[in-house]
Coordinates of C-alpha atoms in Angstrom, one line a residue:
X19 CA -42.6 -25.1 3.7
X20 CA -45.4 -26.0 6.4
X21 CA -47.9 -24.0 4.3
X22 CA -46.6 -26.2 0.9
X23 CA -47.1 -29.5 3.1
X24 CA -50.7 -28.9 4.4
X25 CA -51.7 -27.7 1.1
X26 CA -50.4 -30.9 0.0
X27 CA -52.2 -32.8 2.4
X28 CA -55.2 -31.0 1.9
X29 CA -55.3 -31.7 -2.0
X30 CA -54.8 -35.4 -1.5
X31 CA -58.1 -35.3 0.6
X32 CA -59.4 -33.8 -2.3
X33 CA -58.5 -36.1 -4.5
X34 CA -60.3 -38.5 -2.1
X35 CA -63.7 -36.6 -1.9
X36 CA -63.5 -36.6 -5.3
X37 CA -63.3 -40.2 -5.9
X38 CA -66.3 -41.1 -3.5
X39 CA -68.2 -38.6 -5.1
X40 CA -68.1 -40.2 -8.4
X41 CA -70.0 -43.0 -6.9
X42 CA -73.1 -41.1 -5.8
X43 CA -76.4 -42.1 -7.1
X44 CA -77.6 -38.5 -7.4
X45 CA -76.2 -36.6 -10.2
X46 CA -76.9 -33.3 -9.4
X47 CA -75.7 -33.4 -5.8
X48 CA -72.9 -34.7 -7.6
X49 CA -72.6 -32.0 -9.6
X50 CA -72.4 -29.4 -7.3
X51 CA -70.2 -31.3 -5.2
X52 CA -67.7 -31.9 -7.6
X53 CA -67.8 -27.9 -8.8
X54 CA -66.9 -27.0 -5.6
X55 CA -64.1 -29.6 -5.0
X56 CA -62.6 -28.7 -8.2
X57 CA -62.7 -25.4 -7.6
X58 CA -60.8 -25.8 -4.3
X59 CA -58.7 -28.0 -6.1
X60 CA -57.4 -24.8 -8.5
X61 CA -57.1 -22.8 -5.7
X62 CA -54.6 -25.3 -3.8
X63 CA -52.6 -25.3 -6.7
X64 CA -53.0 -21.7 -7.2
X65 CA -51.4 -21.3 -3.2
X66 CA -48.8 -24.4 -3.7
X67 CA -47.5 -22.7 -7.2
X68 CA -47.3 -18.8 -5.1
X69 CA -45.7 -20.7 -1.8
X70 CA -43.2 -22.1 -3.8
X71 CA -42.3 -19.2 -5.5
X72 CA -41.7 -17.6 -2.1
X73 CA -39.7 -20.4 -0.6
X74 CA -37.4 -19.8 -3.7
X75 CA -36.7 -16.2 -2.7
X76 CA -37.5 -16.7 1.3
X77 CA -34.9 -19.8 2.0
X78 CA -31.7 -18.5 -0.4
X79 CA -32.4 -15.3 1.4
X80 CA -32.7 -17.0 5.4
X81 CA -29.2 -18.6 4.7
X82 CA -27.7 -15.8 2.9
X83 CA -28.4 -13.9 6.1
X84 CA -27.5 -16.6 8.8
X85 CA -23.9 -17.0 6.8
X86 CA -23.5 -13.2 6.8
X87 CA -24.6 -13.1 10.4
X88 CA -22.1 -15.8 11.5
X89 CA -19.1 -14.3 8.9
X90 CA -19.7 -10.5 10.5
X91 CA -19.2 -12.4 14.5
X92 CA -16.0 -13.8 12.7
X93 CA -14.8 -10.5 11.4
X94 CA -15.3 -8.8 14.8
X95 CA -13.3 -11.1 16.6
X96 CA -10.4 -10.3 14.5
X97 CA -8.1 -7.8 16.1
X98 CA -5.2 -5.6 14.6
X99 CA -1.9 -7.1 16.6
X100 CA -1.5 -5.1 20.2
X101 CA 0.9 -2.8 20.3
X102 CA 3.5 -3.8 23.6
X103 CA 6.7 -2.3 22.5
X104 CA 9.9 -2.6 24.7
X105 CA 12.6 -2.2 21.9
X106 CA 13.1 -3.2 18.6
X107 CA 12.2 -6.4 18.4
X108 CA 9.8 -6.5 20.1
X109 CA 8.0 -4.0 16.5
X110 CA 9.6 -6.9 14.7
X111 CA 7.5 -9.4 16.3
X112 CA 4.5 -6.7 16.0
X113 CA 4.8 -6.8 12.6
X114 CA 4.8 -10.9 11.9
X115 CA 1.6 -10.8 14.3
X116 CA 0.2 -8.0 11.8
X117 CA 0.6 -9.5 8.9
X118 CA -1.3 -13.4 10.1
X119 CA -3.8 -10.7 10.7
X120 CA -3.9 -9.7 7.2
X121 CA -3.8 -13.4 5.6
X122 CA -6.4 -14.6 8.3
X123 CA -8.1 -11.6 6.5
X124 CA -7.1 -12.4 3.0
X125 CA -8.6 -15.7 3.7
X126 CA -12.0 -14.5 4.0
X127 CA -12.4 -12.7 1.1
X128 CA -13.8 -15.9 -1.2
X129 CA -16.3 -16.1 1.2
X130 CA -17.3 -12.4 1.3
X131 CA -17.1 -12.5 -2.5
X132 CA -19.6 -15.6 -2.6
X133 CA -22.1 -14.0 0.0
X134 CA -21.8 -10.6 -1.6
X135 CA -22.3 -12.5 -5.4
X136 CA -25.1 -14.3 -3.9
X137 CA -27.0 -11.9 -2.2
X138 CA -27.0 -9.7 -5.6
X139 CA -28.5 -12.0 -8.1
X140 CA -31.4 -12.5 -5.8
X141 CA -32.2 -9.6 -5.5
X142 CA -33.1 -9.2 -8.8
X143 CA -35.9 -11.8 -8.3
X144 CA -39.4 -10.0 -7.2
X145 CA -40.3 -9.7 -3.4
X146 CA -37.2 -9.9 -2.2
X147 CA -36.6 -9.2 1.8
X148 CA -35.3 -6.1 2.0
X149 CA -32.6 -7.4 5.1
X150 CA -31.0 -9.2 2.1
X151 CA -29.6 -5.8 0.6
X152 CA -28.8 -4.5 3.8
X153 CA -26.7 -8.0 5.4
X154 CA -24.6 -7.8 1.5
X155 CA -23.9 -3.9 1.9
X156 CA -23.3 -4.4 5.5
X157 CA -20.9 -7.6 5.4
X158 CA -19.4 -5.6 2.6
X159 CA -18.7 -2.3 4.6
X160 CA -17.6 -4.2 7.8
X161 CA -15.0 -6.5 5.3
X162 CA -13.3 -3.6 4.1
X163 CA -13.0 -1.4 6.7
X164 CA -11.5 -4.5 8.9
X165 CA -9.0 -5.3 5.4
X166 CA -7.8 -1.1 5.0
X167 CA -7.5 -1.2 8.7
X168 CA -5.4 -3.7 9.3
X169 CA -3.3 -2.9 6.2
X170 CA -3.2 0.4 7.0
X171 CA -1.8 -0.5 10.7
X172 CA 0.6 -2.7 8.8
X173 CA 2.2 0.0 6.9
X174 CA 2.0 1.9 10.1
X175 CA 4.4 -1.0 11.9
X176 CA 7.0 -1.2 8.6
X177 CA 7.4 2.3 8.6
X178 CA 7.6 2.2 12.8
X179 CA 10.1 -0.8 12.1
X180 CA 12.2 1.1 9.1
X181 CA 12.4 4.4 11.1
X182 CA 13.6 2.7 14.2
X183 CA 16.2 0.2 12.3
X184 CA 17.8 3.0 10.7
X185 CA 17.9 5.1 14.5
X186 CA 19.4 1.9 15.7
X187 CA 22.2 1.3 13.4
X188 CA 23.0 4.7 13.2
X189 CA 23.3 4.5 16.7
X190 CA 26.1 1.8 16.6
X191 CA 27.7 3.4 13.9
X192 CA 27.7 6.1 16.1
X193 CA 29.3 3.9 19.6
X194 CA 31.5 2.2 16.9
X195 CA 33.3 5.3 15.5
X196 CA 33.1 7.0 18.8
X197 CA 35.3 4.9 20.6
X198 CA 37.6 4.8 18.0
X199 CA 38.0 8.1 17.9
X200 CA 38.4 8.4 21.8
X201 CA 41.1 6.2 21.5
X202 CA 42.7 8.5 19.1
X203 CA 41.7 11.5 21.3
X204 CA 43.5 9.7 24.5
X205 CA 46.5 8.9 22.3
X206 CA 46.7 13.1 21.1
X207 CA 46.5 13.9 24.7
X208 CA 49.1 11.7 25.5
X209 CA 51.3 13.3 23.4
X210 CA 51.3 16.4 24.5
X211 CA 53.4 16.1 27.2
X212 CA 56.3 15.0 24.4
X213 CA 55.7 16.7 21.3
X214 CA 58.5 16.9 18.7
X215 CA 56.5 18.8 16.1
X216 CA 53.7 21.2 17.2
X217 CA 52.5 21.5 13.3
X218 CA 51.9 17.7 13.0
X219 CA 49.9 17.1 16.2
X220 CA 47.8 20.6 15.5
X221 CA 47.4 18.6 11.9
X222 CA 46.4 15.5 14.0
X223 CA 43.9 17.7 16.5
X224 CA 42.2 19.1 13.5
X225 CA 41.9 15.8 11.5
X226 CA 40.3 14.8 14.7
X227 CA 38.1 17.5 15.3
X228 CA 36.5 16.7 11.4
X229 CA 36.1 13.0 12.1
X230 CA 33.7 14.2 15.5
X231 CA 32.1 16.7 13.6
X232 CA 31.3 14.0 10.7
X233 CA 29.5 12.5 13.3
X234 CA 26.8 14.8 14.1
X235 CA 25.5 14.2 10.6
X236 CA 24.9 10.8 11.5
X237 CA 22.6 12.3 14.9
X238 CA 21.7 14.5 12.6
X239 CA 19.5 11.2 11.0
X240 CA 18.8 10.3 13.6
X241 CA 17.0 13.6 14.8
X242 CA 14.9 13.4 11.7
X243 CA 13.8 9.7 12.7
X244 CA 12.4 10.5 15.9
X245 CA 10.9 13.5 14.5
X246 CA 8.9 11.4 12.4
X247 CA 8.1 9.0 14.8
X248 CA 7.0 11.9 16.7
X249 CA 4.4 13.5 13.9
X250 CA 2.9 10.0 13.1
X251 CA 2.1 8.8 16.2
X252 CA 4.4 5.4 15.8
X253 CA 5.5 4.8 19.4
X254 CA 4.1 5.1 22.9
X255 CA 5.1 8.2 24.8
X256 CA 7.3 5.9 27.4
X257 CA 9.2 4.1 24.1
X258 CA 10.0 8.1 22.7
X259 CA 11.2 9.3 25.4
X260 CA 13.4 6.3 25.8
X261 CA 15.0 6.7 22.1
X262 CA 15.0 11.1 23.0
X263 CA 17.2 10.3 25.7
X264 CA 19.4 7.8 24.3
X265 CA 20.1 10.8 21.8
X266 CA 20.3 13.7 23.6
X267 CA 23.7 11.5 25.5
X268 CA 24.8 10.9 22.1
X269 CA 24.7 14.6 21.0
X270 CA 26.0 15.8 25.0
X271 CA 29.2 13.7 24.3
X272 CA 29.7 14.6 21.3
X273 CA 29.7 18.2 22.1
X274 CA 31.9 17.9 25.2
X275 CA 34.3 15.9 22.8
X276 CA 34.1 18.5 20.6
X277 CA 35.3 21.2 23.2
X278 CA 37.7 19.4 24.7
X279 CA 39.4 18.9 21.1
X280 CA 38.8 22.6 20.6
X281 CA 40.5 23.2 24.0
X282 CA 43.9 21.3 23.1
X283 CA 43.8 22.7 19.5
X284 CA 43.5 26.0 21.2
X285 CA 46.5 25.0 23.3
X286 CA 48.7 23.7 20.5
X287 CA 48.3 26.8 18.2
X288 CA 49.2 29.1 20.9
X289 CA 52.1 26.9 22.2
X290 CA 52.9 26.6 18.7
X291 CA 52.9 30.3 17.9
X292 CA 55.2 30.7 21.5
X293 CA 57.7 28.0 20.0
X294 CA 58.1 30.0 16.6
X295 CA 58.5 33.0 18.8
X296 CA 61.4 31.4 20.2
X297 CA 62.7 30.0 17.4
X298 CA 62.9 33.3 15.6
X299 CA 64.3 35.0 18.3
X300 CA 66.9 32.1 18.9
X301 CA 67.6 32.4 15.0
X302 CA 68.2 36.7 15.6
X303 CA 70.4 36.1 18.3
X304 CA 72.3 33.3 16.9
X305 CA 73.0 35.6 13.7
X306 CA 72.9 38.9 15.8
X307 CA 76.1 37.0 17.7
X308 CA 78.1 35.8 14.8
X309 CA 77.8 39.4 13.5
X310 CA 79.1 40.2 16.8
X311 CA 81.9 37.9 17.3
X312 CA 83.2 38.6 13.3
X313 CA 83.3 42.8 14.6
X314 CA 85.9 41.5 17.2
X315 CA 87.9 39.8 14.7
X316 CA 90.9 41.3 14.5
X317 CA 91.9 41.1 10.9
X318 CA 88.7 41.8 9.7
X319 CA 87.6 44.6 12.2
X320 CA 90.9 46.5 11.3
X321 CA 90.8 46.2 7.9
X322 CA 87.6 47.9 7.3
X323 CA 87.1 51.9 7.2
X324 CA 86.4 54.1 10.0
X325 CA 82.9 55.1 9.1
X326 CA 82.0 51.3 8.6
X327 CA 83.4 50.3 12.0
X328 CA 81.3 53.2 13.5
X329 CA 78.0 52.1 11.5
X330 CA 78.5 48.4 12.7
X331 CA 78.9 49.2 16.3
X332 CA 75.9 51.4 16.6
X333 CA 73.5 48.6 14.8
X334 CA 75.1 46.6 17.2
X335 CA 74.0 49.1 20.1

């Protein structure tokens, strides 16, 4: 622009000189004078006409770069949401932070688009800078990798947040039908000490014992959530552990619940198996002593034959 402006200037000089040379008296000094004014005349136009060209590819260029230069100190500055977990809200929030990130993003791209769309049609002018193609591919590269990053991250969190809603809930279902059943389990034991049917309350134990064991699938979930927290990478090490231990309780009292039950079902089939015992014996007795007692009837003992009385009383023996 300087270099079009003293040309400028320097041609309206010209245009002077040439005027007060007209008015000479001598026409061959004249002559010569003018030649050589015109000729420098052309060749101002000649540099005026090439400057300009420039300026047309120079200046579109200079602002292409200063935008790009400003829009990649922009992209930099945008972070992917810090990870802080402390429990499960805490991803929640995470992942509302995570996703402004994206839109703040998002909202870039028309400008990106515009640079990029810029930048490409002039370079398919002659004597273009060659910074031009490397700000468009480098505004480019640094765009997208900032976008698939902080989408990728994103995905990362929802999946973090999925996994751990699921552990979480499981884990209430879990404390919910738990203490049901511990009710239950309190009520069986307190029966014991006055059963009237062994069969029902060995039904009840074993009823019992399925609805614990149903359970376990539900850990069983929950095992396969933390294992793929574990393989991806989804959680600090301090947050892990946390949700490892909160399981390993669950499965420790599910398994001592699960031997106690096995403990009093043990109990009730061999108290049960003692009571038949009884019962049958009580049942061979009773019999055993009406046989008995109808051998001492009278009437009934005299009337049968000899070898019959002697074949009863040595059963009897």
């Amino acid at each position: 622009i300087d270099t079009i402006a003293y040309d400028v200037k320097t041609l309206s000089l010209l245009l002077d000189e040439l005027i007060e040379e007209r008015a000479t008296s001598e026409p061959t000094r004249y002559r010569q004078r003018l030649d050589a004014l015109i000729t420098r005349y052309k060749q101002l136009l000649s540099s005026i006409d090439e400057t300009s060209q420039r300026c047309t590819i120079t200046i579109p260029a200079k602002m292409i770069h200063e935008n790009i230069l400003q829009l990649n100190a922009s992209l930099i500055n945008i972070s992917n949401a810090p990870i802080n977990f402390r429990d499960l809200s805490d991803v929640r929030t995470t992942v509302q932070g995570q996703i402004r990130v994206c839109d703040v993003l998002d909202g870039f791209s028309h400008q990106v688009n515009e640079l990029v769309t810029r930048g490409n049609e002039l370079m398919r002018q002659p004597m273009v800078p060659k910074y031009v193609q490397q700000d468009v591919q480098g505004v480019q590269k640094l765009y997208n990798e900032k976008v698939q990053s902080a989408r990728d991250y994103l995905e990362k969190l929802k999946r973090l947040l999925e996994l751990w809603e699921r552990f979480d809930a499981n884990a209430r279902r879990y404390q919910q039908q738990t203490e049901r059943l511990n009710t239950e389990l309190a009520q069986l034991r307190g029966n014991l000490h006055t059963i009237t049917s062994f069969q029902h309350e060995i039904e009840n134990c074993k009823y019992l014992r399925s609805s614990y064991v149903d359970l376990k699938l539900i850990l069983d979930e929950n095992a396969q959530y933390l294992q793929s927290m574990t393989s991806n990478n989804l959680l600090p090490y301090e947050i892990l552990q946390k949700l490892k231990i909160e399981y390993d309780n669950m499965i420790e009292e599910l398994n001592e619940k699960l031997r106690l039950i096995d403990e009093i079902l043990h109990d009730l089939i061999a108290d049960n198996a003692r009571w038949m015992h009884f019962n049958d014996e009580s049942k061979r007795l009773d019999t055993l002593l009406r046989e008995i007692g109808s051998m001492f009837d009278a009437k009934m003992f005299g009337e049968r034959p000899l070898e019959e009385k002697q074949q009863i009383l040595e059963v009897k023996r």
